[in-house]
Structure formats: structure tokens, C-alpha cells
Short mmCIF file of C-alpha atoms in Angstrom, two decimals:
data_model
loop_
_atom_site.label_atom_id
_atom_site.label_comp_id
_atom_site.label_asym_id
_atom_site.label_seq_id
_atom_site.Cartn_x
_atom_site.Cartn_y
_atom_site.Cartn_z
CA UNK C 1 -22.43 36.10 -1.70
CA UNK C 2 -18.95 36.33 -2.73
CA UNK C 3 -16.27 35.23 0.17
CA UNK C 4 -12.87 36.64 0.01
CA UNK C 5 -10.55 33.04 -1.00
CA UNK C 6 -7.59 34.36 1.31
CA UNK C 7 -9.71 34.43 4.45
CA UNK C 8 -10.93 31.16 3.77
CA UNK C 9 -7.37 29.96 3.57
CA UNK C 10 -6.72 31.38 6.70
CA UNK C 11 -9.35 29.98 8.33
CA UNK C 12 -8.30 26.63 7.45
CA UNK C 13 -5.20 27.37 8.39
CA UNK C 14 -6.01 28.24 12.21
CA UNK C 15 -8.29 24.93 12.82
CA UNK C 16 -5.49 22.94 11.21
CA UNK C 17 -2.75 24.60 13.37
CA UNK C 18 -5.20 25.07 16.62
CA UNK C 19 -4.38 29.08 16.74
CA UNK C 20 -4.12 32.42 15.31
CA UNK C 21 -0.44 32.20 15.69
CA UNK C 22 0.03 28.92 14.62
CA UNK C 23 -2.14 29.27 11.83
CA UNK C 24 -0.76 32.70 11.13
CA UNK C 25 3.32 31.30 11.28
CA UNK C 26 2.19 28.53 8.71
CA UNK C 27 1.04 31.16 5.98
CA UNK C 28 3.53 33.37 6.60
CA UNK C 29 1.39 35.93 7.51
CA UNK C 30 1.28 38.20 11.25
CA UNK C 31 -1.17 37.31 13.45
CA UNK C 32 -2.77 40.63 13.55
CA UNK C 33 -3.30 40.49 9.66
CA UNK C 34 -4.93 36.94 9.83
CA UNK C 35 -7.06 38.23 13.37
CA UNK C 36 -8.52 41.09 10.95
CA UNK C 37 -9.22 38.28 7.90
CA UNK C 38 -10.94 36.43 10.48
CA UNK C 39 -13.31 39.16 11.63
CA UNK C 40 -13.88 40.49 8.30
CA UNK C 41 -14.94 37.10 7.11
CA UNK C 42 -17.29 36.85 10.08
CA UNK C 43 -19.20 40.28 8.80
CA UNK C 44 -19.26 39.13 5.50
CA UNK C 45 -21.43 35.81 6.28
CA UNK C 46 -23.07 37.72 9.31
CA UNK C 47 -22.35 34.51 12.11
CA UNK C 48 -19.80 33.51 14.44
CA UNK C 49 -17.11 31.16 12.86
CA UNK C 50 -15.73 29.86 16.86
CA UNK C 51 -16.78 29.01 19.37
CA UNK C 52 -16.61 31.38 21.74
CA UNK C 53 -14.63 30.85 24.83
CA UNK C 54 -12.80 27.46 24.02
CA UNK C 55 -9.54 27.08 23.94
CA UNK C 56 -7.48 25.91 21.82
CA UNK C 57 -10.13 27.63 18.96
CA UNK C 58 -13.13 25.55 18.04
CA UNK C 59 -15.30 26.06 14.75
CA UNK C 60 -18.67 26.50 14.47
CA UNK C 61 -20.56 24.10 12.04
CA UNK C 62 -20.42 26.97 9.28
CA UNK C 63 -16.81 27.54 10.40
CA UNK C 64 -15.99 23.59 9.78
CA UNK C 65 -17.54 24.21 6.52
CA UNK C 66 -16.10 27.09 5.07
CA UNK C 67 -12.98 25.47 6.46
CA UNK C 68 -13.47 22.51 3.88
CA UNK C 69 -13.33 25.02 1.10
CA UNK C 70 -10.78 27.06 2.49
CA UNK C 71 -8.76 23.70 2.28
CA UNK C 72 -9.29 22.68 -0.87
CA UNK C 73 -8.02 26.51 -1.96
CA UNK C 74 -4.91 25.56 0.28
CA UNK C 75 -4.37 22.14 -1.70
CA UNK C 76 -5.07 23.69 -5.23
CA UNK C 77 -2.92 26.31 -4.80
CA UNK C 78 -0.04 24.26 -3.85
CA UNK C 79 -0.41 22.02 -6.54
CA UNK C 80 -0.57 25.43 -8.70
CA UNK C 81 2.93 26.65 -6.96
CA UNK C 82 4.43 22.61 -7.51
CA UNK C 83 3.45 22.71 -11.47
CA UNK C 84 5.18 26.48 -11.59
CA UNK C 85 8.23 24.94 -10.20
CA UNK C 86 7.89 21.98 -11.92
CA UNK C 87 7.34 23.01 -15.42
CA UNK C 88 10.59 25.53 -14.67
CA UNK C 89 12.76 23.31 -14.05
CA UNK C 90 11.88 21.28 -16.93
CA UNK C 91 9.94 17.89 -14.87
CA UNK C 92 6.68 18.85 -15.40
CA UNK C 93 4.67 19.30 -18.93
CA UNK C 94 4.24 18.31 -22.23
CA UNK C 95 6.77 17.36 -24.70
CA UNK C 96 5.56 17.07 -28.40
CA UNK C 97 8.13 15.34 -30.90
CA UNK C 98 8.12 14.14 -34.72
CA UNK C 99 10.31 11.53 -36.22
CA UNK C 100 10.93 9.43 -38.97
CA UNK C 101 9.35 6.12 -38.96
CA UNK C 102 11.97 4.00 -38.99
CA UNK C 103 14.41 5.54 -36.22
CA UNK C 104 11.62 6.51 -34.30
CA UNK C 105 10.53 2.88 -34.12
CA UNK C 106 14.20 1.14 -33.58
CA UNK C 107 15.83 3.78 -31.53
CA UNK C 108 14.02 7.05 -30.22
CA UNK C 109 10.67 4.84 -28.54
CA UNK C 110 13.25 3.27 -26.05
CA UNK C 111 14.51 6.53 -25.26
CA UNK C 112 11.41 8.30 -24.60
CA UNK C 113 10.55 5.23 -22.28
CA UNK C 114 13.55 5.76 -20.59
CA UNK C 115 12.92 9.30 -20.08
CA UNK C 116 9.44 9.27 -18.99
CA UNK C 117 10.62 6.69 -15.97
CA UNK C 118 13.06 9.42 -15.13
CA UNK C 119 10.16 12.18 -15.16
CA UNK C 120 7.09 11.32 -14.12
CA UNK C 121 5.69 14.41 -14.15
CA UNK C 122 6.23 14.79 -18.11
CA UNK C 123 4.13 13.42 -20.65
CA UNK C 124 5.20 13.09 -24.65
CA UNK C 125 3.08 13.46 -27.33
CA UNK C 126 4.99 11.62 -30.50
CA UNK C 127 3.63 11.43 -33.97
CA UNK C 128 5.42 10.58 -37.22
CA UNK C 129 6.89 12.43 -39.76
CA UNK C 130 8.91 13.29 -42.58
CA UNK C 131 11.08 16.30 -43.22
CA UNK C 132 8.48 18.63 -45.08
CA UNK C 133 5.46 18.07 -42.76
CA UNK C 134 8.30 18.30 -39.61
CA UNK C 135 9.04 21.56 -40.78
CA UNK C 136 5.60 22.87 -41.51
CA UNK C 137 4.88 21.64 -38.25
CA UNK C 138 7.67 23.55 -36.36
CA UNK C 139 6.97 26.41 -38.03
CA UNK C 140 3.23 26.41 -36.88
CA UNK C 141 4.59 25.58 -33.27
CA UNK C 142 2.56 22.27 -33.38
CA UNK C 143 5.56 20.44 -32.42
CA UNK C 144 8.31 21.29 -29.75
CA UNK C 145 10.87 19.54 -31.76
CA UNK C 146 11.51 16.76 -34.65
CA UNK C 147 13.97 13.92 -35.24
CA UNK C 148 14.89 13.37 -38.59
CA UNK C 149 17.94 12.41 -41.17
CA UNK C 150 18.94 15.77 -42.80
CA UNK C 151 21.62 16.15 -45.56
CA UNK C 152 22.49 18.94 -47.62
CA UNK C 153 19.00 20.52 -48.19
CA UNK C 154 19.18 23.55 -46.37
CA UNK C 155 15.91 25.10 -44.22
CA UNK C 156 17.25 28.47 -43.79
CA UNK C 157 18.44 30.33 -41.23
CA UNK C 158 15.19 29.82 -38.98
CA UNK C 159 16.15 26.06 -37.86
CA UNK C 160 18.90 25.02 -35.59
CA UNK C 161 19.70 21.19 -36.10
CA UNK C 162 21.16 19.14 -33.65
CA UNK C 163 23.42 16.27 -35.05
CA UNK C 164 23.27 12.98 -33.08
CA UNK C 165 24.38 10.06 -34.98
CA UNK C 166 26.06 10.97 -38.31
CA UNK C 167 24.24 8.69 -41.32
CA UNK C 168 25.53 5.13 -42.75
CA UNK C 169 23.14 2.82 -44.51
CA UNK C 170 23.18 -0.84 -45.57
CA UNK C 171 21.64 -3.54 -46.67
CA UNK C 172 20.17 -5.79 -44.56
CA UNK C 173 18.86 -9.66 -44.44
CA UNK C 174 18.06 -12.46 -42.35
CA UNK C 175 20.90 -13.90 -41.30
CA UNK C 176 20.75 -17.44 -42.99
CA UNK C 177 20.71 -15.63 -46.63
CA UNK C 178 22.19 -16.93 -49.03
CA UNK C 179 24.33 -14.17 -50.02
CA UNK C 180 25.62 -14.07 -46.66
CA UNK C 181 28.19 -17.06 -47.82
CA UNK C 182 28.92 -15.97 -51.35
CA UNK C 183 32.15 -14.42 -51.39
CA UNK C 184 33.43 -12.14 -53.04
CA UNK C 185 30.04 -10.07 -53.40
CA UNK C 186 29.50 -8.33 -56.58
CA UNK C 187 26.92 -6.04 -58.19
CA UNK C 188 24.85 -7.93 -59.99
CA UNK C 189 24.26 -10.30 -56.57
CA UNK C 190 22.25 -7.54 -55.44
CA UNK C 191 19.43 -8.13 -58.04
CA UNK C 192 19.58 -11.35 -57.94
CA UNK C 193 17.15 -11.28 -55.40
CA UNK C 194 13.63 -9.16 -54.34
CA UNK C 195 13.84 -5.91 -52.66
CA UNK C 196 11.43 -4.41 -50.11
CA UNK C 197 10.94 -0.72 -50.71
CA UNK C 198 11.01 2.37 -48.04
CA UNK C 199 8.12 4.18 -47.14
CA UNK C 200 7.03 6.77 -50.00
CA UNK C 201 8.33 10.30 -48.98
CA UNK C 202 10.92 8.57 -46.99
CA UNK C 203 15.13 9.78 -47.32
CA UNK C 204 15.57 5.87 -47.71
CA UNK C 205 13.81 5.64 -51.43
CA UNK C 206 16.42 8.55 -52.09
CA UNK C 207 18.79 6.24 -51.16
CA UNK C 208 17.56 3.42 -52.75
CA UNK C 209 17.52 4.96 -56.26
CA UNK C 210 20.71 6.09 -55.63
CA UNK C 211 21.47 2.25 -55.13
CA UNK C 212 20.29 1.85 -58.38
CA UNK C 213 22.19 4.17 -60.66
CA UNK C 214 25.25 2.79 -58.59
CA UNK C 215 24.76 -0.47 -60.17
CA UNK C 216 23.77 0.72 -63.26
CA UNK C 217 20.11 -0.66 -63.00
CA UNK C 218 16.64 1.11 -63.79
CA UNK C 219 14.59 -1.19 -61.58
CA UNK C 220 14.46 -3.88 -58.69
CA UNK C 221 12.28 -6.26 -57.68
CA UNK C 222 10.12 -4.65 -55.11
CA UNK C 223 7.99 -7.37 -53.40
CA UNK C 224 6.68 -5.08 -50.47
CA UNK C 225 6.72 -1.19 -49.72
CA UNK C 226 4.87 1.00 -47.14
CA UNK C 227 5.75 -1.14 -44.31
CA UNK C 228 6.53 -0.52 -40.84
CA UNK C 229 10.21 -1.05 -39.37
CA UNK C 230 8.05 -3.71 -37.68
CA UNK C 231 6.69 -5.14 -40.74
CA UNK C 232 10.26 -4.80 -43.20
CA UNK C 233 11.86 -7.33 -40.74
CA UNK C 234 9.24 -9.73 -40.55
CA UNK C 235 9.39 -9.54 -44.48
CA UNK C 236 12.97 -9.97 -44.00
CA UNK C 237 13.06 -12.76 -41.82
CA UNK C 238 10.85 -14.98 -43.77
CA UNK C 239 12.02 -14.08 -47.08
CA UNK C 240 15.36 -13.91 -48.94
CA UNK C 241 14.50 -10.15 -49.77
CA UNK C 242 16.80 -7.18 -49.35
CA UNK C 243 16.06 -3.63 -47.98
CA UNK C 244 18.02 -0.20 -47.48
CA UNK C 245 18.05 0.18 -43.79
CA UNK C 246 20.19 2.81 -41.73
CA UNK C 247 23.00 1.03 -39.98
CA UNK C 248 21.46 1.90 -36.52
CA UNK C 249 18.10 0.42 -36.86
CA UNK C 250 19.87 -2.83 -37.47
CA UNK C 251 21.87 -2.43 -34.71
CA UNK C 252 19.18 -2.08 -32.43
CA UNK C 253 17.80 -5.45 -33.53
CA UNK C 254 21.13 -7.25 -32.52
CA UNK C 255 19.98 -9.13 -29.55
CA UNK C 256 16.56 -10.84 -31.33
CA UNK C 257 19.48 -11.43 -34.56
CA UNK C 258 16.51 -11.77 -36.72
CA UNK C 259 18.05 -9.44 -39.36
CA UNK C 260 21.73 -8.44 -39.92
CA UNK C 261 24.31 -6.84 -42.45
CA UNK C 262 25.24 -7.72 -45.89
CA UNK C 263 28.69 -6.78 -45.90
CA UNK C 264 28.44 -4.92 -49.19
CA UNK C 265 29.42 -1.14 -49.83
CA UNK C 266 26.27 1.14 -51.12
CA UNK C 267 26.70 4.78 -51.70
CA UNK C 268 26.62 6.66 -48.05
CA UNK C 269 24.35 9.60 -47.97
CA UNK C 270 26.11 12.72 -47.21
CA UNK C 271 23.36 12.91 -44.08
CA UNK C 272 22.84 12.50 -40.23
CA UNK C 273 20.14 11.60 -37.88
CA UNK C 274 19.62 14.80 -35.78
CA UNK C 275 17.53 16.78 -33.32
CA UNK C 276 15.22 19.68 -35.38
CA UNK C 277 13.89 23.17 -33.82
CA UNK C 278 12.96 26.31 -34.55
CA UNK C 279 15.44 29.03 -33.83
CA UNK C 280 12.97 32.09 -32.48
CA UNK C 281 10.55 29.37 -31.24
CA UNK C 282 10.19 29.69 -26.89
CA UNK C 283 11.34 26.57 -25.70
CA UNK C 284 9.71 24.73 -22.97
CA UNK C 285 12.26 23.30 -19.93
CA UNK C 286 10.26 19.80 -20.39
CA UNK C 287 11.40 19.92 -24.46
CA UNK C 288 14.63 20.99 -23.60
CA UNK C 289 15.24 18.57 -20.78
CA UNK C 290 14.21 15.65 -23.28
CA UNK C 291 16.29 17.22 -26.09
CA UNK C 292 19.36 16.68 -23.54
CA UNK C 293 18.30 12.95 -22.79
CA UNK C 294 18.30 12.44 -27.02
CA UNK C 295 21.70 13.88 -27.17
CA UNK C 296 23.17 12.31 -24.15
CA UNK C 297 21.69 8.54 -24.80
CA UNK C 298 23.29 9.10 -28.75
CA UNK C 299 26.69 9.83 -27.26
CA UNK C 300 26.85 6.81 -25.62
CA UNK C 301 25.14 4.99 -27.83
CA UNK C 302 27.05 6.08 -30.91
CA UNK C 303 30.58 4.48 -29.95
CA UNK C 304 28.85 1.56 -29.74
CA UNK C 305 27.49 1.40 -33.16
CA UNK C 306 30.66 2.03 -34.24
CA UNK C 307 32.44 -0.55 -32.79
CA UNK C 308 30.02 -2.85 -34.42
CA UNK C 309 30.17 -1.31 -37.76
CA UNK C 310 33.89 -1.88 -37.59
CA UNK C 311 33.21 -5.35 -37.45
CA UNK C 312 31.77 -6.22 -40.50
CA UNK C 313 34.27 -6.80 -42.81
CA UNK C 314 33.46 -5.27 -45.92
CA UNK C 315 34.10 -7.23 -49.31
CA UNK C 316 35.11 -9.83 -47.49
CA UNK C 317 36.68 -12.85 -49.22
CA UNK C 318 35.61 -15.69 -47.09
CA UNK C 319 32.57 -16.13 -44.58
CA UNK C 320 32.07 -14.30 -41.80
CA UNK C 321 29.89 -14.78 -38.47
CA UNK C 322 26.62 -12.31 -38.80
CA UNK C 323 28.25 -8.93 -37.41
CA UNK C 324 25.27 -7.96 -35.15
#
């Protein structure tokens, strides 16, 4: 037997209330129209559903019954109508980003902690990636967005990037190093020492080789590659190694000062961190509302980073206290 799911709602509704009217004013419905619900559910299962003569209204045992269900249809379609509203406005769903290693590690995992206190009703779903697999991705709608350092290379006009933090790398070290007292700091410094490498596939071993042809040398001394951001500083920290880092990523280390700046110039990729997303791609509120908590947390966080960059002094001639 098949029972109509609005009279059962409606029966619900008129024990809950204690009358036709009342029950009827709650739904938003006339009382004749829930009256007629009433009696046509009472046909369909062939027995009374009240009680008759009491007042206020009092079930039957079926009519307690069918009221349970008629409940539950009550409860599940107001969590329906809350998660319509919800994912609307952008504070209920799933968000699915891609990032880089590195500033996904230092930077964007705060941020996404930050923004899932603020919505509890969203739920991220991060994995990492580089720019080719970020794009494949996007363009098989697998991800709702990625964060990545993009330079020149140019996707075509089916991408919209977002800039948030324009690019600067450096070389980094623990902060007792010894090149951290020689002054003035010259070229050939740089291999006196071993190197840690990026991750393969990485814009940082760009970088790196671009490091090398600067100083007019084929090879370093890589000690350790593949490494997590995690893992690089630990190297860092117990070694006298170097390693290409983006400026931010040591910044966000500043307060454990485990790792810090060598205030040496490298070549500056002509790149910036940034927000990735497909042009013709429907946007979900959730995405979008987290895109504008990336952008918004970078543009406060930005003039920060730059006041500390400004206070490295580059090439300087005598020692300076660690910058970060």
C-alpha cells in the first residue's frame, strides 16, 4: 500500500499542534485542504486515525504510528530545504582544491583551518599538485579550483587565474650557518656548501637551475630531494645545507626560527602564487566563498611579508640579526 507522504505530514502536523487549524497554520496550508488530506488518508488505510469525540484530537495507535513517519518526512524535508539554502549561499558543501606542495603545506593548510571554523557546514577535499595535473584536473571538473605559482606559460583562454602573492624566492638556512656571518657574500659561497633539491616536477627545480647558470655552475651538491616542506627544514636545521625556498614559506616559519634567509640575491622568477579555475566551469557558492577567504587572508597577509622582506638587507657588509 502506497500512502500519500503529504498527508502523513499533515497528520503529524495536527497531533503536534493539537488541531486542524493549528496543524493546518503551521504548514501553511487551509484547514479545509488538510480536513480533506485527513479523510482521504483514512480511506486509503481503511481505519479511523482519532479518536472520535475527544477534544483537543487524539490518535489512534495506527494514527500515532503513521504520525512517526509522517515526522520523520517533516524533519527530512527540512533538513532538505536547510542544505538548499545552505549550499546557495555558499555554507554548505564540498570544496575540492589542488596546490603545490610546498605553499600548500606553509601557508594555504592554516587557511583552510581557518575557514572550516568559520563554516561548519563545508567540508574541503585538498590533494596535491603541480601545474599540468592541476590543469588536467580542472579541465575534467575533478577539482573546483587549484593554487599554484604560474609565470609566463600561458593555458589559454579557458583559465582565469587569480593572483595572490606575487613570487620572490631565496635561499634559506638554519639560522646559526655559517654563511650567515661571512660578509660580503659572493658566488662561489653558494657551492661551498650541499644543496637540498625541490620536488621533481616542481617550479622550484626551474628555479634552481636557473640558480645555476647564474653562477656559472653545471652542478651542486644535492644531499636530499623529494622531501616534504616538513622534511627540507628538518634537513635544514640539522645540516649546513642550502635550498631554493619561496620567500613566503619561510616567512611562515618565523615564530619556530628554525630556518631563515640568506641575504643573497638569486634570479626572481617572473611568477606569482595564485588562485586557478576554469572559465566556463559552474562554480559552486562553497568554492567561491573559500576562493574569497584565499584572497582576503593574502591581502592581509601580503603587506606583512613585505615588511619582512624589506628587512633583510641584501649584500650586506657586516652581520645582521636573522630577518625572520
Amino acid at each position: 500500500m502506497k500512502l500519500n507522504e503529504r498527508h502523513l505530514m499533515q497528520l503529524a502536523a495536527v497531533l503536534d499542534a493539537g488541531g486542524v487549524s493549528e496543524g493546518a497554520a503551521m504548514l501553511g496550508l487551509t484547514q479545509p485542504a488538510v480536513s480533506r488530506s485527513l479523510a482521504m488518508l483514512e480511506d486509503r488505510v481503511g481505519e479511523p486515525l482519532f479518536i472520535k469525540g475527544r477534544r483537543p484530537l487524539q490518535a489512534t495507535p495506527l494514527g500515532l504510528q503513521l504520525a512517526v513517519q509522517g515526522r520523520m518526512i517533516i524533519a527530512a524535508s527540512r533538513r532538505a530545504s536547510d542544505a538548499v539554502q545552505g549550499f546557495v549561499r555558499g555554507t554548505k558543501g564540498v570544496v575540492r582544491v589542488a596546490g603545490v606542495p610546498f605553499f600548500m603545506d606553509a601557508m594555504i593548510s592554516q587557511m583552510i583551518g581557518e575557514f572550516l571554523n568559520q563554516e561548519p557546514g563545508v567540508t574541503v577535499q585538498q590533494s596535491y599538485m603541480n601545474l599540468p595535473e592541476m590543469a588536467a584536473a580542472l579541465e575534467a571538473a575533478q577539482i573546483d579550483m587549484g593554487i599554484v605559482p604560474i609565470g609566463v606559460l600561458d593555458l589559454g583562454p579557458g583559465f582565469e587565474f587569480t593572483e595572490i602573492l606575487p613570487g620572490r624566492n631565496i635561499v634559506a638556512c638554519r639560522p646559526g650557518h655559517p654563511l650567515m656571518r661571512k660578509r660580503p657574500l659572493e658566488t662561489q659561497d653558494l657551492t661551498t656548501y650541499p644543496w637540498v633539491a625541490p620536488l621533481p616536477g616542481s617550479p622550484l627545480m626551474s628555479d634552481l637551475q636557473m640558480i645555476l647558470m647564474s653562477i656559472g655552475m653545471s652542478d651542486l651538491n644535492i644531499r636530499y630531494s623529494g622531501g616534504s616542506l616538513m622534511s627540507v627544514v628538518n634537513v635544514l636545521v640539522e645540516t649546513d645545507a642550502l635550498a631554493v625556498l619561496p620567500y613566503s614559506t619561510v616567512f611562515a616559519q618565523r615564530k619556530e626560527n628554525r630556518i631563515t634567509v640568506l641575504p643573497y640575491n638569486i634570479p626572481q622568477p617572473n611568477r606569482s602564487l595564485g588562485i586557478l579555475r576554469r572559465v566556463n566551469m559552474a562554480r559552486a557558492p562553497a568554492a567561491e566563498r573559500f576562493a574569497g577567504h584565499i584572497i582576503a587572508a593574502f591581502d592581509n597577509l601580503k603587506h606583512v611579508i613585505r615588511r619582512h622582506e624589506r628587512a633583510v638587507i641584501w649584500g650586506a657588509e657586516t652581520p645582521t640579526d636573522p630577518p625572520l
